[in-house]
PDB file of C-alpha atoms in Angstrom:
ATOM      1  CA  MET Z  88     -29.037  -5.711  -1.433  1.00 61.00           C
ATOM      2  CA  PRO Z  89     -26.748  -2.751  -2.224  1.00 73.00           C
ATOM      3  CA  PHE Z  90     -24.061  -3.412  -4.811  1.00 84.00           C
ATOM      4  CA  ARG Z  91     -20.866  -4.046  -2.844  1.00 88.00           C
ATOM      5  CA  PRO Z  92     -18.352  -6.569  -4.206  1.00 92.00           C
ATOM      6  CA  ALA Z  93     -16.356  -8.375  -1.563  1.00 94.00           C
ATOM      7  CA  ARG Z  94     -12.926  -6.956  -0.789  1.00 96.00           C
ATOM      8  CA  ALA Z  95      -9.610  -8.715  -0.632  1.00 97.00           C
ATOM      9  CA  GLU Z  96      -7.242  -8.111   2.266  1.00 96.00           C
ATOM     10  CA  VAL Z  97      -3.778  -6.845   1.335  1.00 96.00           C
ATOM     11  CA  GLN Z  98      -0.597  -7.399   3.339  1.00 97.00           C
ATOM     12  CA  LEU Z  99       2.711  -6.048   2.135  1.00 97.00           C
ATOM     13  CA  GLU Z 100       6.243  -7.186   2.846  1.00 96.00           C
ATOM     14  CA  LEU Z 101       9.366  -5.431   1.589  1.00 92.00           C
ATOM     15  CA  ASP Z 102       9.421  -7.615  -1.523  1.00 93.00           C
ATOM     16  CA  MET Z 103       6.224  -9.643  -1.286  1.00 96.00           C
ATOM     17  CA  LEU Z 104       2.509  -8.960  -1.800  1.00 96.00           C
ATOM     18  CA  LEU Z 105      -0.067 -11.134  -0.039  1.00 97.00           C
ATOM     19  CA  LEU Z 106      -3.713 -10.935  -1.100  1.00 97.00           C
ATOM     20  CA  ARG Z 107      -6.303 -12.797   0.935  1.00 96.00           C
ATOM     21  CA  MET Z 108      -9.249 -13.193  -1.412  1.00 96.00           C
ATOM     22  CA  PRO Z 109     -12.875 -13.162  -0.206  1.00 95.00           C
ATOM     23  CA  ASP Z 110     -13.079 -16.954  -0.548  1.00 95.00           C
ATOM     24  CA  GLY Z 111     -10.171 -17.377   1.879  1.00 95.00           C
ATOM     25  CA  ARG Z 112      -7.510 -18.215  -0.704  1.00 95.00           C
ATOM     26  CA  VAL Z 113      -4.212 -16.382  -0.312  1.00 95.00           C
ATOM     27  CA  ARG Z 114      -2.356 -15.186  -3.376  1.00 94.00           C
ATOM     28  CA  GLN Z 115       1.352 -14.685  -2.746  1.00 94.00           C
ATOM     29  CA  HIS Z 116       3.297 -12.617  -5.272  1.00 93.00           C
ATOM     30  CA  SER Z 117       6.991 -11.820  -5.287  1.00 93.00           C
ATOM     31  CA  LEU Z 118       7.520  -8.170  -6.251  1.00 93.00           C
ATOM     32  CA  ASN Z 119      11.036  -8.747  -7.562  1.00 90.00           C
ATOM     33  CA  GLY Z 120      11.246  -8.066 -11.286  1.00 88.00           C
ATOM     34  CA  LEU Z 121       7.836  -6.440 -11.513  1.00 91.00           C
ATOM     35  CA  SER Z 122       7.021  -2.993 -12.888  1.00 91.00           C
ATOM     36  CA  ALA Z 123       3.858  -1.039 -12.018  1.00 94.00           C
ATOM     37  CA  ILE Z 124       1.471   1.129 -13.966  1.00 95.00           C
ATOM     38  CA  THR Z 125      -1.871   2.663 -13.008  1.00 96.00           C
ATOM     39  CA  MET Z 126      -4.762   3.368 -15.313  1.00 96.00           C
ATOM     40  CA  ASP Z 127      -8.493   3.955 -15.397  1.00 96.00           C
ATOM     41  CA  GLY Z 128     -10.701   0.978 -16.106  1.00 96.00           C
ATOM     42  CA  PHE Z 129     -14.205  -0.305 -15.572  1.00 95.00           C
ATOM     43  CA  VAL Z 130     -16.067  -3.220 -14.077  1.00 95.00           C
ATOM     44  CA  ALA Z 131     -19.339  -4.416 -15.565  1.00 92.00           C
ATOM     45  CA  ALA Z 132     -21.940  -5.290 -12.941  1.00 88.00           C
ATOM     46  CA  LYS Z 133     -25.622  -6.136 -12.874  1.00 84.00           C
ATOM     47  CA  ILE Z 134     -27.283  -3.644 -10.534  1.00 82.00           C
ATOM     48  CA  ASP Z 135     -31.062  -3.602 -10.009  1.00 80.00           C
ATOM     49  CA  ALA Z 136     -31.468  -5.951 -12.988  1.00 81.00           C
ATOM     50  CA  ARG Z 137     -29.555  -3.574 -15.260  1.00 87.00           C
ATOM     51  CA  TRP Z 138     -25.959  -3.800 -16.454  1.00 89.00           C
ATOM     52  CA  GLN Z 139     -23.717  -0.880 -15.562  1.00 91.00           C
ATOM     53  CA  ARG Z 140     -20.094  -0.047 -16.160  1.00 93.00           C
ATOM     54  CA  ARG Z 141     -18.398   1.389 -13.078  1.00 95.00           C
ATOM     55  CA  PHE Z 142     -15.091   3.284 -13.168  1.00 96.00           C
ATOM     56  CA  VAL Z 143     -12.225   1.818 -11.168  1.00 97.00           C
ATOM     57  CA  ARG Z 144      -8.547   2.609 -10.767  1.00 97.00           C
ATOM     58  CA  MET Z 145      -6.316  -0.267 -11.823  1.00 97.00           C
ATOM     59  CA  LEU Z 146      -2.841  -1.081 -10.526  1.00 97.00           C
ATOM     60  CA  VAL Z 147      -1.189  -3.463 -12.963  1.00 95.00           C
ATOM     61  CA  LEU Z 148       1.970  -5.294 -11.904  1.00 94.00           C
ATOM     62  CA  GLU Z 149       3.746  -6.979 -14.784  1.00 91.00           C
ATOM     63  CA  PRO Z 150       7.090  -8.744 -15.212  1.00 86.00           C
ATOM     64  CA  ASP Z 151       9.881  -6.570 -16.573  1.00 75.00           C
ATOM     65  CA  ALA Z 152      10.822  -7.271 -20.173  1.00 59.00           C
ATOM     66  CA  GLU Z 153      14.219  -8.826 -19.459  1.00 46.00           C
ATOM     67  CA  PRO Z 154      13.248 -11.585 -17.010  1.00 46.00           C
ATOM     68  CA  ARG Z 155       9.949 -12.331 -18.784  1.00 44.00           C
ATOM     69  CA  ALA Z 156      11.562 -14.697 -21.345  1.00 43.00           C
ATOM     70  CA  ALA Z 157      13.289 -16.698 -18.643  1.00 44.00           C
ATOM     71  CA  ARG Z 158      10.172 -17.298 -16.577  1.00 42.00           C
ATOM     72  CA  ASN Z 159       7.683 -20.096 -16.684  1.00 42.00           C
ATOM     73  CA  PRO Z 160       4.771 -18.897 -18.868  1.00 37.00           C
ATOM     74  CA  ASP Z 161       2.356 -19.903 -16.115  1.00 38.00           C
ATOM     75  CA  THR Z 162       3.921 -17.359 -13.753  1.00 40.00           C
ATOM     76  CA  VAL Z 163       4.040 -14.239 -15.940  1.00 40.00           C
ATOM     77  CA  ALA Z 164       0.364 -13.274 -15.835  1.00 62.00           C
ATOM     78  CA  ASN Z 165      -0.151  -9.697 -14.733  1.00 84.00           C
ATOM     79  CA  ILE Z 166      -1.332  -8.974 -11.202  1.00 93.00           C
ATOM     80  CA  VAL Z 167      -4.231  -6.509 -11.230  1.00 96.00           C
ATOM     81  CA  VAL Z 168      -5.545  -4.759  -8.124  1.00 97.00           C
ATOM     82  CA  ILE Z 169      -8.499  -2.369  -8.389  1.00 97.00           C
ATOM     83  CA  THR Z 170     -10.430   0.137  -6.289  1.00 98.00           C
ATOM     84  CA  PRO Z 171     -14.010  -0.785  -5.253  1.00 97.00           C
ATOM     85  CA  PRO Z 172     -16.355  -0.513  -8.266  1.00 95.00           C
ATOM     86  CA  ASP Z 173     -19.289   0.283  -5.971  1.00 94.00           C
ATOM     87  CA  GLN Z 174     -17.536   3.559  -5.133  1.00 94.00           C
ATOM     88  CA  GLY Z 175     -16.827   4.444  -8.754  1.00 93.00           C
ATOM     89  CA  ALA Z 176     -18.974   6.615 -10.998  1.00 94.00           C
ATOM     90  CA  VAL Z 177     -21.003   5.109 -13.819  1.00 92.00           C
ATOM     91  CA  ALA Z 178     -18.833   4.865 -16.946  1.00 90.00           C
ATOM     92  CA  PRO Z 179     -20.696   5.802 -20.148  1.00 90.00           C
ATOM     93  CA  ASN Z 180     -20.394   3.314 -22.979  1.00 85.00           C
ATOM     94  CA  VAL Z 181     -18.775   5.951 -25.186  1.00 87.00           C
ATOM     95  CA  VAL Z 182     -15.782   6.206 -22.805  1.00 86.00           C
ATOM     96  CA  ARG Z 183     -13.023   3.871 -23.984  1.00 90.00           C
ATOM     97  CA  VAL Z 184     -11.194   2.351 -21.024  1.00 92.00           C
ATOM     98  CA  PRO Z 185     -10.084  -1.244 -20.482  1.00 94.00           C
ATOM     99  CA  GLU Z 186     -12.217  -3.675 -18.528  1.00 94.00           C
ATOM    100  CA  ALA Z 187     -10.667  -4.998 -15.329  1.00 95.00           C
ATOM    101  CA  PRO Z 188     -10.047  -8.756 -15.469  1.00 94.00           C
ATOM    102  CA  HIS Z 189     -12.421 -10.955 -13.485  1.00 91.00           C
ATOM    103  CA  ALA Z 190      -9.480 -12.202 -11.406  1.00 92.00           C
ATOM    104  CA  ALA Z 191      -8.577  -8.664 -10.270  1.00 95.00           C
ATOM    105  CA  ALA Z 192      -8.393  -8.210  -6.511  1.00 96.00           C
ATOM    106  CA  ILE Z 193     -10.680  -5.487  -5.121  1.00 97.00           C
ATOM    107  CA  ILE Z 194      -9.195  -3.640  -2.146  1.00 98.00           C
ATOM    108  CA  ASP Z 195     -10.276  -0.552  -0.229  1.00 97.00           C
ATOM    109  CA  THR Z 196      -9.295   2.777  -1.768  1.00 97.00           C
ATOM    110  CA  GLY Z 197      -6.867   3.738   1.000  1.00 95.00           C
ATOM    111  CA  SER Z 198      -5.060   0.414   0.697  1.00 97.00           C
ATOM    112  CA  TRP Z 199      -4.968   0.740  -3.095  1.00 97.00           C
ATOM    113  CA  GLU Z 200      -3.431   4.215  -2.866  1.00 97.00           C
ATOM    114  CA  ALA Z 201      -0.764   3.046  -0.407  1.00 96.00           C
ATOM    115  CA  LEU Z 202       0.129   0.014  -2.524  1.00 97.00           C
ATOM    116  CA  ALA Z 203       0.153   1.961  -5.792  1.00 96.00           C
ATOM    117  CA  ASP Z 204       2.329   4.693  -4.301  1.00 95.00           C
ATOM    118  CA  TRP Z 205       4.786   2.101  -2.948  1.00 95.00           C
ATOM    119  CA  MET Z 206       5.087   0.298  -6.281  1.00 94.00           C
ATOM    120  CA  LEU Z 207       5.335   3.439  -8.424  1.00 94.00           C
ATOM    121  CA  ARG Z 208       8.151   4.738  -6.198  1.00 91.00           C
ATOM    122  CA  GLY Z 209      10.074   1.538  -6.795  1.00 90.00           C
ATOM    123  CA  GLY Z 210       9.495   0.028  -3.355  1.00 90.00           C
ATOM    124  CA  ARG Z 211      11.943   2.355  -1.578  1.00 90.00           C
ATOM    125  CA  LEU Z 212      11.283   3.445   1.997  1.00 93.00           C
ATOM    126  CA  ALA Z 213      13.840   6.225   1.670  1.00 87.00           C
ATOM    127  CA  ALA Z 214      11.570   8.016  -0.816  1.00 84.00           C
ATOM    128  CA  LEU Z 215       8.630   8.279   1.618  1.00 92.00           C
ATOM    129  CA  SER Z 216       7.646  11.011   4.051  1.00 93.00           C
ATOM    130  CA  ILE Z 217       6.412  10.202   7.560  1.00 96.00           C
ATOM    131  CA  ALA Z 218       2.828  10.617   6.317  1.00 96.00           C
ATOM    132  CA  ASP Z 219       3.542   8.203   3.457  1.00 96.00           C
ATOM    133  CA  LEU Z 220       5.113   5.723   5.866  1.00 97.00           C
ATOM    134  CA  ALA Z 221       2.040   5.908   8.096  1.00 97.00           C
ATOM    135  CA  GLN Z 222      -0.200   5.075   5.154  1.00 97.00           C
ATOM    136  CA  LEU Z 223       2.066   2.224   4.105  1.00 97.00           C
ATOM    137  CA  ALA Z 224       2.150   0.768   7.626  1.00 98.00           C
ATOM    138  CA  CYS Z 225      -1.609   0.206   7.485  1.00 98.00           C
ATOM    139  CA  ILE Z 226      -1.179  -2.515   4.851  1.00 98.00           C
ATOM    140  CA  ALA Z 227       2.102  -3.970   6.114  1.00 98.00           C
ATOM    141  CA  THR Z 228       2.717  -7.280   7.818  1.00 97.00           C
ATOM    142  CA  PRO Z 229       3.732  -6.968  11.501  1.00 97.00           C
ATOM    143  CA  GLN Z 230       7.411  -7.493  10.637  1.00 97.00           C
ATOM    144  CA  PHE Z 231       7.385  -4.917   7.860  1.00 98.00           C
ATOM    145  CA  ALA Z 232       5.418  -2.490  10.041  1.00 98.00           C
ATOM    146  CA  ALA Z 233       8.200  -2.636  12.647  1.00 98.00           C
ATOM    147  CA  LEU Z 234      10.770  -1.753   9.986  1.00 97.00           C
ATOM    148  CA  ILE Z 235       8.572   1.097   8.741  1.00 98.00           C
ATOM    149  CA  GLY Z 236       8.377   2.413  12.292  1.00 98.00           C
ATOM    150  CA  GLU Z 237      12.165   2.485  12.603  1.00 97.00           C
ATOM    151  CA  VAL Z 238      12.475   4.378   9.318  1.00 97.00           C
ATOM    152  CA  ALA Z 239       9.802   6.855  10.446  1.00 97.00           C
ATOM    153  CA  ALA Z 240      11.712   7.434  13.696  1.00 95.00           C
ATOM    154  CA  GLN Z 241      14.942   7.992  11.806  1.00 93.00           C
ATOM    155  CA  ARG Z 242      13.182  10.538   9.591  1.00 92.00           C
ATOM    156  CA  ALA Z 243      11.661  12.324  12.591  1.00 92.00           C
ATOM    157  CA  LEU Z 244      14.966  12.502  14.446  1.00 90.00           C
ATOM    158  CA  GLU Z 245      16.813  13.771  11.387  1.00 87.00           C
ATOM    159  CA  LEU Z 246      14.274  16.568  10.948  1.00 84.00           C
ATOM    160  CA  LEU Z 247      14.535  17.594  14.602  1.00 82.00           C
ATOM    161  CA  TRP Z 248      18.310  17.387  14.860  1.00 75.00           C
ATOM    162  CA  GLU Z 249      18.788  19.390  11.684  1.00 71.00           C
ATOM    163  CA  SER Z 250      16.782  22.230  13.193  1.00 67.00           C
ATOM    164  CA  SER Z 251      17.705  22.172  16.897  1.00 61.00           C
ATOM    165  CA  GLY Z 252      20.453  19.698  17.757  1.00 55.00           C
ATOM    166  CA  PRO Z 253      20.540  16.096  19.062  1.00 50.00           C
ATOM    167  CA  LEU Z 254      18.952  16.567  22.509  1.00 45.00           C
ATOM    168  CA  ARG Z 255      15.416  17.530  21.568  1.00 51.00           C
ATOM    169  CA  GLY Z 256      12.770  16.210  23.910  1.00 50.00           C
ATOM    170  CA  GLY Z 257      10.428  13.307  23.390  1.00 51.00           C
ATOM    171  CA  SER Z 258       7.441  15.575  22.872  1.00 58.00           C
ATOM    172  CA  ASP Z 259       9.047  16.920  19.689  1.00 85.00           C
ATOM    173  CA  VAL Z 260       9.502  13.399  18.360  1.00 87.00           C
ATOM    174  CA  ASP Z 261       5.866  12.652  19.169  1.00 89.00           C
ATOM    175  CA  ALA Z 262       4.827  15.735  17.187  1.00 91.00           C
ATOM    176  CA  ALA Z 263       6.924  14.696  14.199  1.00 92.00           C
ATOM    177  CA  LEU Z 264       5.364  11.217  14.301  1.00 95.00           C
ATOM    178  CA  HIS Z 265       1.831  12.639  14.413  1.00 95.00           C
ATOM    179  CA  PRO Z 266       0.743  11.050  11.065  1.00 96.00           C
ATOM    180  CA  LEU Z 267       1.721   7.641  12.429  1.00 97.00           C
ATOM    181  CA  THR Z 268      -0.090   8.304  15.717  1.00 97.00           C
ATOM    182  CA  GLU Z 269      -3.267   9.172  13.846  1.00 97.00           C
ATOM    183  CA  ALA Z 270      -3.030   6.072  11.645  1.00 97.00           C
ATOM    184  CA  ALA Z 271      -2.502   3.908  14.740  1.00 97.00           C
ATOM    185  CA  LYS Z 272      -5.952   4.880  16.041  1.00 97.00           C
ATOM    186  CA  SER Z 273      -7.621   2.768  13.347  1.00 96.00           C
ATOM    187  CA  SER Z 274      -4.923   0.348  12.183  1.00 97.00           C
ATOM    188  CA  PRO Z 275      -3.278  -2.376  14.311  1.00 96.00           C
ATOM    189  CA  ARG Z 276      -0.319  -2.491  11.922  1.00 97.00           C
ATOM    190  CA  ALA Z 277       0.201   1.265  12.157  1.00 98.00           C
ATOM    191  CA  ALA Z 278       0.094   0.828  15.948  1.00 98.00           C
ATOM    192  CA  ASP Z 279       2.896  -1.754  15.624  1.00 98.00           C
ATOM    193  CA  ALA Z 280       4.869   0.747  13.541  1.00 98.00           C
ATOM    194  CA  LEU Z 281       4.303   3.497  16.103  1.00 97.00           C
ATOM    195  CA  MET Z 282       5.558   1.324  18.980  1.00 97.00           C
ATOM    196  CA  SER Z 283       8.641   0.457  16.941  1.00 97.00           C
ATOM    197  CA  ALA Z 284       9.219   4.125  16.106  1.00 97.00           C
ATOM    198  CA  LEU Z 285       8.958   5.310  19.699  1.00 96.00           C
ATOM    199  CA  ALA Z 286      11.262   2.553  20.945  1.00 96.00           C
ATOM    200  CA  TYR Z 287      13.842   3.306  18.264  1.00 95.00           C
ATOM    201  CA  ALA Z 288      13.713   7.077  18.929  1.00 92.00           C
ATOM    202  CA  ALA Z 289      14.104   6.595  22.700  1.00 90.00           C
ATOM    203  CA  GLY Z 290      17.086   4.298  22.221  1.00 91.00           C
ATOM    204  CA  GLU Z 291      18.745   6.649  19.750  1.00 86.00           C
ATOM    205  CA  ARG Z 292      18.352   9.641  22.069  1.00 78.00           C
ATOM    206  CA  ARG Z 293      19.900   7.654  24.940  1.00 81.00           C
ATOM    207  CA  ARG Z 294      22.855   6.672  22.789  1.00 81.00           C
ATOM    208  CA  ARG Z 295      23.462  10.244  21.703  1.00 74.00           C
ATOM    209  CA  SER Z 296      23.187  11.625  25.217  1.00 73.00           C
ATOM    210  CA  ARG Z 297      26.026   9.338  26.370  1.00 70.00           C
ATOM    211  CA  ARG Z 298      28.455  10.675  23.795  1.00 63.00           C
TER     212      ARG Z 298
END
């Protein structure tokens, strides 16, 4: 059988990370008081009866220094999420990088990039472009996806109104939301975000037209 470790499923809330592990267990992590770093690492795996080291990207979420002392020691272990080792290049033994912990959650590369980008930006929707929001929506819970859609609509309307005034047509909004439309073709959560965005944009245009 090809080497392909089982993936975890990631779902993101505004301040909560949910990881459904391959065995069905769900890890629930509050993101409050956590800082994020990314680094290269490796996973050791037995492939075709031989041990190999495969490069992975590691997202490490660790408690900030100040609240660490006040927390229960059992709750301060770092959360580590990695890219799929089966997609990583072979890491030579002479390359010194840390080994990913066995408890690390393996998620698809696109999900890892969206989660890492969100955490490194401090978990702020205001810092994201429409393309970034579309990527984030793919790993969001339905409730968070709806909020992401509203923010994407606000961003699209602001861009259009800055250039041409408040009565631009719906087709222009659709064009501005193109990254979200594309993501919705393959992601149910992005589709939820797109519906929320279109509904918000339509309502906002109606309100402005009455003024």
